[in-house]
Coordinates of C-alpha atoms and ligand atoms in Angstrom, one line a residue:
M1090 CA 27.2 46.8 16.0
L1091 CA 29.3 44.8 13.6
I1092 CA 27.5 42.0 11.6
S1093 CA 29.1 39.3 9.4
H1094 CA 27.2 37.1 6.9
I1095 CA 25.5 33.7 7.3
N1096 CA 28.0 30.8 7.2
P1097 CA 30.8 33.3 8.0
D1098 CA 34.2 32.5 6.4
G1099 CA 37.6 33.7 7.4
D1100 CA 37.2 37.1 5.7
A1101 CA 33.8 37.7 7.3
I1102 CA 35.1 37.0 10.8
G1103 CA 38.5 38.5 10.1
S1104 CA 37.1 41.8 8.8
Q1105 CA 34.6 41.9 11.7
L1106 CA 37.2 41.2 14.4
A1107 CA 39.6 43.7 12.8
L1108 CA 37.1 46.5 12.9
W1109 CA 36.1 45.4 16.4
H1110 CA 39.7 45.6 17.6
Y1111 CA 40.1 49.0 16.1
L1112 CA 36.8 50.6 17.3
S1113 CA 37.0 49.1 20.8
G1114 CA 40.5 50.6 21.1
T1115 CA 39.0 54.0 20.4
G1116 CA 36.6 53.7 23.3
K1117 CA 33.5 52.8 21.3
N1118 CA 31.0 50.4 22.7
V1119 CA 31.0 47.7 20.0
T1120 CA 28.9 44.6 19.8
M1121 CA 29.2 41.8 17.3
M1122 CA 26.8 39.3 15.7
T1123 CA 26.7 36.7 13.0
P1124 CA 23.5 35.0 11.8
N1125 CA 24.1 31.3 12.4
Y1126 CA 27.4 29.9 13.6
L1127 CA 31.2 30.2 13.9
Q1128 CA 33.4 27.7 12.2
E1129 CA 35.7 25.7 14.5
F1130 CA 38.8 26.8 12.6
L1131 CA 38.2 30.4 13.4
K1132 CA 37.4 30.1 17.1
W1133 CA 41.0 30.7 18.2
M1134 CA 40.9 34.3 17.0
E1135 CA 40.9 36.9 19.7
G1136 CA 37.4 38.3 20.1
S1137 CA 35.6 35.5 18.4
D1138 CA 34.0 34.5 21.7
Q1139 CA 32.4 38.0 21.7
V1140 CA 30.6 37.3 18.5
N1141 CA 26.9 36.6 19.3
V1142 CA 25.2 34.0 17.2
F1143 CA 21.7 35.1 16.3
I1144 CA 20.1 31.6 16.2
R1145 CA 21.8 30.6 19.5
N1146 CA 20.5 33.6 21.4
R1147 CA 17.7 35.3 19.5
S1148 CA 16.5 37.6 22.3
K1149 CA 19.9 38.9 23.2
C1150 CA 20.7 39.5 19.6
R1151 CA 17.4 41.3 19.0
S1152 CA 18.1 43.7 21.9
L1153 CA 21.6 44.3 20.7
I1154 CA 20.2 45.1 17.2
S1155 CA 17.6 47.5 18.6
A1156 CA 20.2 49.1 21.0
A1157 CA 22.6 49.9 18.2
D1158 CA 23.1 53.4 16.9
L1159 CA 25.2 52.2 13.9
I1160 CA 25.2 48.8 12.2
V1161 CA 28.2 48.0 10.1
M1162 CA 27.8 44.9 7.9
L1163 CA 30.9 43.1 6.6
D1164 CA 31.6 40.9 3.6
F1165 CA 28.2 40.8 2.1
N1166 CA 26.0 43.1 0.1
H1167 CA 22.5 41.5 0.0
S1168 CA 20.3 41.6 3.1
N1169 CA 19.2 38.0 2.7
R1170 CA 22.8 37.0 3.8
L1171 CA 21.6 38.1 7.3
G1172 CA 19.5 34.9 7.5
E1173 CA 16.9 34.9 10.2
A1174 CA 18.3 38.2 11.6
E1175 CA 17.4 40.0 8.3
K1176 CA 14.0 41.4 9.3
H1177 CA 15.3 42.6 12.7
V1178 CA 18.3 44.4 11.2
L1179 CA 16.2 46.0 8.4
A1180 CA 13.6 47.2 11.0
S1181 CA 16.2 48.8 13.2
D1182 CA 16.5 52.6 13.4
A1183 CA 20.3 52.4 13.4
K1184 CA 22.2 54.0 10.5
K1185 CA 23.5 51.1 8.4
V1186 CA 26.7 50.7 6.5
V1187 CA 28.0 47.9 4.3
I1188 CA 31.7 47.3 3.7
D1189 CA 32.1 44.6 1.1
H1190 CA 33.9 43.5 -2.1
H1191 CA 31.3 41.4 -3.9
T1192 CA 29.8 42.5 -7.2
D1193 CA 26.2 43.7 -7.7
P1194 CA 25.5 45.3 -4.3
E1195 CA 21.9 45.7 -3.2
A1196 CA 21.1 49.2 -1.9
F1197 CA 19.7 48.4 1.5
T1198 CA 21.9 50.6 3.7
D1199 CA 22.5 54.3 4.3
L1200 CA 26.1 54.0 3.2
L1201 CA 27.7 51.4 0.9
I1202 CA 31.4 51.0 0.7
S1203 CA 31.9 48.5 -2.1
D1204 CA 35.0 47.6 -4.1
P1205 CA 35.0 44.3 -6.0
S1206 CA 38.6 44.9 -7.1
V1207 CA 39.9 44.4 -3.5
C1208 CA 40.7 40.8 -2.6
S1209 CA 39.0 40.8 0.8
T1210 CA 36.8 42.8 3.0
A1211 CA 39.6 42.6 5.6
E1212 CA 41.9 44.5 3.3
M1213 CA 39.1 47.1 2.8
V1214 CA 38.8 47.5 6.6
Y1215 CA 42.6 47.9 6.8
R1216 CA 42.5 50.7 4.2
I1217 CA 39.5 52.4 5.8
V1218 CA 41.1 52.3 9.3
T1219 CA 44.3 53.6 7.8
Y1220 CA 42.4 56.4 6.1
M1221 CA 40.4 57.3 9.2
D1222 CA 43.6 57.3 11.4
G1223 CA 45.9 58.9 8.9
S1224 CA 48.4 56.1 9.4
P1225 CA 48.3 52.3 9.7
F1226 CA 46.9 50.9 13.0
R1227 CA 49.8 48.9 14.3
N1228 CA 48.1 46.5 16.6
S1229 CA 49.0 42.8 16.4
K1230 CA 45.4 41.5 17.1
F1231 CA 44.0 43.8 14.4
A1232 CA 46.8 42.7 12.1
E1233 CA 46.1 39.1 12.8
A1234 CA 42.4 39.5 11.9
V1235 CA 43.2 41.4 8.7
Y1236 CA 45.7 38.7 7.8
V1237 CA 43.2 35.9 8.3
G1238 CA 40.7 37.7 6.0
I1239 CA 43.3 38.1 3.3
I1240 CA 44.8 34.6 3.3
T1241 CA 41.5 32.8 3.5
D1242 CA 39.8 34.9 0.7
T1243 CA 42.9 34.5 -1.6
G1244 CA 43.6 30.9 -0.7
K1245 CA 47.0 32.0 0.6
F1246 CA 47.6 34.3 -2.4
D1247 CA 46.5 31.7 -4.9
H1248 CA 43.3 33.3 -6.3
G1249 CA 41.1 36.3 -6.1
S1250 CA 41.9 39.9 -6.9
Y1251 CA 45.0 40.5 -4.7
S1252 CA 47.3 43.3 -5.8
G1253 CA 50.6 44.8 -5.1
D1254 CA 48.8 46.9 -2.4
T1255 CA 47.7 43.6 -0.8
F1256 CA 51.4 42.6 -0.3
R1257 CA 52.3 46.1 0.9
I1258 CA 49.6 45.8 3.5
V1259 CA 50.7 42.2 4.4
A1260 CA 54.2 43.6 4.9
D1261 CA 52.8 46.1 7.4
L1262 CA 50.8 43.4 9.1
L1263 CA 53.9 41.2 9.5
D1264 CA 55.8 44.1 10.9
T1265 CA 53.4 44.2 13.9
G1266 CA 54.9 40.9 14.9
I1267 CA 52.1 38.5 14.0
D1268 CA 53.2 34.9 13.8
R1269 CA 52.6 33.9 10.2
S1270 CA 53.4 30.3 10.6
S1271 CA 51.3 29.7 13.7
I1272 CA 48.3 31.4 12.1
N1273 CA 48.8 29.2 9.1
D1274 CA 48.8 26.1 11.3
L1275 CA 45.7 27.3 13.2
I1276 CA 43.8 27.9 9.9
Y1277 CA 45.0 25.1 7.7
N1278 CA 46.7 22.4 9.8
N1279 CA 44.1 22.0 12.6
F1280 CA 41.8 19.4 11.3
S1281 CA 40.8 15.9 12.7
A1282 CA 42.2 12.7 11.1
E1283 CA 38.5 12.0 10.2
R1284 CA 38.5 15.1 8.1
M1285 CA 41.5 14.0 6.1
K1286 CA 39.9 10.6 5.5
L1287 CA 36.7 12.4 4.4
M1288 CA 38.8 14.3 1.9
G1289 CA 40.4 11.1 0.6
Y1290 CA 36.9 9.5 0.3
A1291 CA 35.5 12.6 -1.5
L1292 CA 38.4 12.6 -4.0
N1293 CA 38.7 8.9 -4.5
E1294 CA 35.0 7.9 -4.5
K1295 CA 32.9 10.9 -5.1
M1296 CA 34.7 13.2 -7.5
V1297 CA 33.1 13.1 -11.0
I1298 CA 35.0 14.5 -14.0
L1299 CA 33.0 15.9 -16.9
S1300 CA 35.8 16.3 -19.4
E1301 CA 33.4 17.6 -22.1
Y1302 CA 32.6 20.6 -19.8
Q1303 CA 36.1 21.0 -18.2
T1304 CA 34.2 20.5 -15.0
A1305 CA 34.5 18.3 -11.9
Y1306 CA 32.1 17.9 -9.0
I1307 CA 32.0 16.3 -5.6
S1308 CA 28.8 15.5 -3.7
L1309 CA 28.5 14.5 -0.1
S1310 CA 25.3 13.2 1.6
A1311 CA 24.5 13.9 5.2
D1312 CA 25.0 10.2 6.0
E1313 CA 28.5 10.2 4.4
L1314 CA 29.5 13.3 6.4
K1315 CA 28.1 11.7 9.5
S1316 CA 30.2 8.6 9.0
Y1317 CA 33.3 10.7 9.0
S1318 CA 32.2 12.6 12.2
H1319 CA 32.0 15.7 10.2
I1320 CA 32.0 19.1 12.0
K1321 CA 31.4 22.5 10.5
G1322 CA 34.4 23.6 8.4
D1323 CA 35.6 20.1 7.6
T1324 CA 34.7 20.4 3.9
E1325 CA 36.4 23.8 3.6
G1326 CA 38.8 23.7 0.7
F1327 CA 37.5 20.5 -0.9
V1328 CA 36.0 22.4 -3.8
N1329 CA 39.3 23.9 -4.8
M1330 CA 41.0 20.6 -5.3
P1331 CA 39.6 19.5 -8.7
L1332 CA 40.9 22.8 -10.1
S1333 CA 44.4 21.4 -9.9
I1334 CA 43.5 18.8 -12.5
K1335 CA 44.8 19.8 -16.0
G1336 CA 42.0 21.2 -18.1
I1337 CA 39.5 21.6 -15.3
I1338 CA 38.1 25.1 -15.1
F1339 CA 35.0 24.6 -13.0
S1340 CA 34.5 22.8 -9.8
V1341 CA 31.4 22.3 -7.6
L1342 CA 30.9 20.8 -4.2
F1343 CA 27.4 19.7 -3.2
I1344 CA 26.7 19.2 0.5
E1345 CA 23.4 17.7 1.5
K1346 CA 21.6 19.7 4.3
E1347 CA 18.2 19.3 5.9
G1348 CA 15.8 20.1 3.1
F1349 CA 18.3 21.6 0.7
V1350 CA 21.7 21.3 -0.9
K1351 CA 24.5 23.8 -0.2
M1352 CA 26.8 24.4 -3.1
S1353 CA 30.3 25.9 -3.4
L1354 CA 31.5 26.8 -6.9
R1355 CA 35.0 27.6 -8.0
S1356 CA 36.3 28.4 -11.5
K1357 CA 39.4 29.6 -13.3
G1358 CA 39.8 32.4 -15.8
N1359 CA 36.7 34.0 -17.2
F1360 CA 34.3 31.2 -16.4
P1361 CA 31.7 32.9 -14.2
S1362 CA 30.9 30.6 -11.3
N1363 CA 28.9 33.4 -9.8
E1364 CA 26.6 33.7 -12.8
I1365 CA 25.7 30.0 -12.4
A1366 CA 25.2 30.5 -8.6
S1367 CA 23.0 33.5 -9.0
R1368 CA 21.0 32.5 -12.0
F1369 CA 20.3 28.9 -11.1
F1370 CA 21.1 28.3 -7.4
N1371 CA 19.8 31.2 -5.4
G1372 CA 23.3 32.4 -4.6
G1373 CA 26.1 34.6 -5.8
G1374 CA 29.7 35.6 -5.0
H1375 CA 32.8 36.3 -7.0
L1376 CA 33.6 35.4 -10.6
N1377 CA 35.9 32.5 -9.5
A1378 CA 34.4 31.7 -6.0
S1379 CA 30.7 31.6 -5.3
G1380 CA 28.1 29.7 -3.4
G1381 CA 24.4 28.9 -3.6
E1382 CA 21.7 26.5 -2.5
F1383 CA 19.0 24.5 -4.0
Y1384 CA 15.8 23.3 -2.3
D1385 CA 15.6 19.7 -3.5
T1386 CA 17.3 16.3 -2.9
L1387 CA 21.0 15.8 -3.6
E1388 CA 20.2 13.6 -6.6
N1389 CA 17.7 16.1 -8.1
T1390 CA 20.1 19.0 -7.5
I1391 CA 22.9 17.2 -9.3
N1392 CA 20.6 16.3 -12.2
Y1393 CA 19.5 19.9 -12.5
F1394 CA 23.1 21.0 -12.4
L1395 CA 24.1 18.6 -15.2
R1396 CA 21.2 20.0 -17.3
I1397 CA 22.1 23.6 -16.5
L1398 CA 25.8 22.9 -17.3
G1399 CA 25.0 21.3 -20.6
E1400 CA 22.7 24.2 -21.7
N1401 CA 25.1 27.0 -20.6
F1402 CA 28.7 25.8 -20.6
A1403 CA 29.5 26.8 -24.2
V1404 CA 28.0 30.3 -23.8
L1405 CA 29.6 31.0 -20.4
N1406 CA 33.0 29.6 -21.4
K1407 CA 34.1 32.9 -23.1
P1408 CA 37.6 33.1 -24.4
V1409 CA 40.1 35.1 -22.2
Ligands
5GP102 P1 32.0 29.3 -0.1 O1 31.9 28.4 -1.2 O2 33.4 29.3 0.5 O3 30.9 29.0 1.0 O4 31.7 30.7 -0.6 C1 32.4 31.3 -1.6 C2 32.0 32.7 -1.9 O5 30.6 32.7 -2.3 C3 32.0 33.7 -0.8 O6 32.5 34.9 -1.2 C4 30.6 33.8 -0.3 O7 30.4 35.1 0.2 C5 29.8 33.5 -1.5 N1 28.6 32.7 -1.2 C6 28.6 31.5 -0.6 N2 27.3 31.1 -0.5 C7 26.5 32.1 -0.9 C8 25.1 32.2 -1.1 O8 24.3 31.4 -0.7 N3 24.7 33.4 -1.6 C9 25.5 34.4 -2.0 N4 25.0 35.5 -2.5 N5 26.9 34.3 -1.9 C10 27.3 33.1 -1.4
MN103 MN1 35.2 38.1 1.5

């Protein structure tokens, strides 16, 4: 059984599907699950309809978990990223493996394959499969899934810890005949007009620049999202935009949810967005890209954030 994390992004689903394509091809009986949902912009990927969503079909997912001999978890390293499925996965007798590239892994599995120097879990899956097989697995559906993981986690090779090896792997992926430009369209140019208007509104009306802290933030309430017919995935990428402003090194997006606020944090250089996420917002992630949540109103969350920022910015803003 392959499991990706709650609120799965392109790398979570990409690495999961890549491993699924490979293992299914070797005759293994492989099932897939994700805790809460699949974003619209990933639903075109082959095999995504085989991913069971725990909160949509709890009883089926619980039987899949208890039937599994081996559970491989992808793109996360803390069991709380399993959401509601956490206690069932932890209680299962299956051998458990984590394949992941986030820092500070928690030891909750039999085997932990962790490398924070790799840009994406999808790239790790590619390397592991190549290692197991002795040569690259040249299958275009596998290649497509790895490619999606790499481009989404690096923002199309803009950030994150990609290396020369990443490009050598991408070269191999392209050689399998995957259509780079149509994948690009499916991931990045597949939104509604309403989403683009929401982006305009977010930047024009809701972006706040805090020059003193080289920080910008955007907050969106549930009502605002509703008025732009928001669907899951629509705010993807918004948090990166303020980083294109000269001098801004830290950007935060606050999204109002029922009973809590979901935050996305992005930074440049040494500024540790993940330290803010883990110390103050029940989250974590990478140095330059992290997330968290806060169990209060949008207004209180922002006020708390402003206080935290004021108290910690100077200390966290270490010279390069
Ligand atoms: P995003 O802002 O795109 O949702 O997430 C960016 C990064 O932060 C991803 O690597 C993701 O795994 C991590 N992340 C997002 N939300 C959380 C969270 O609530 N907890 C932890 N530990 N990591 C998160
Ligand atoms: Mn990832």
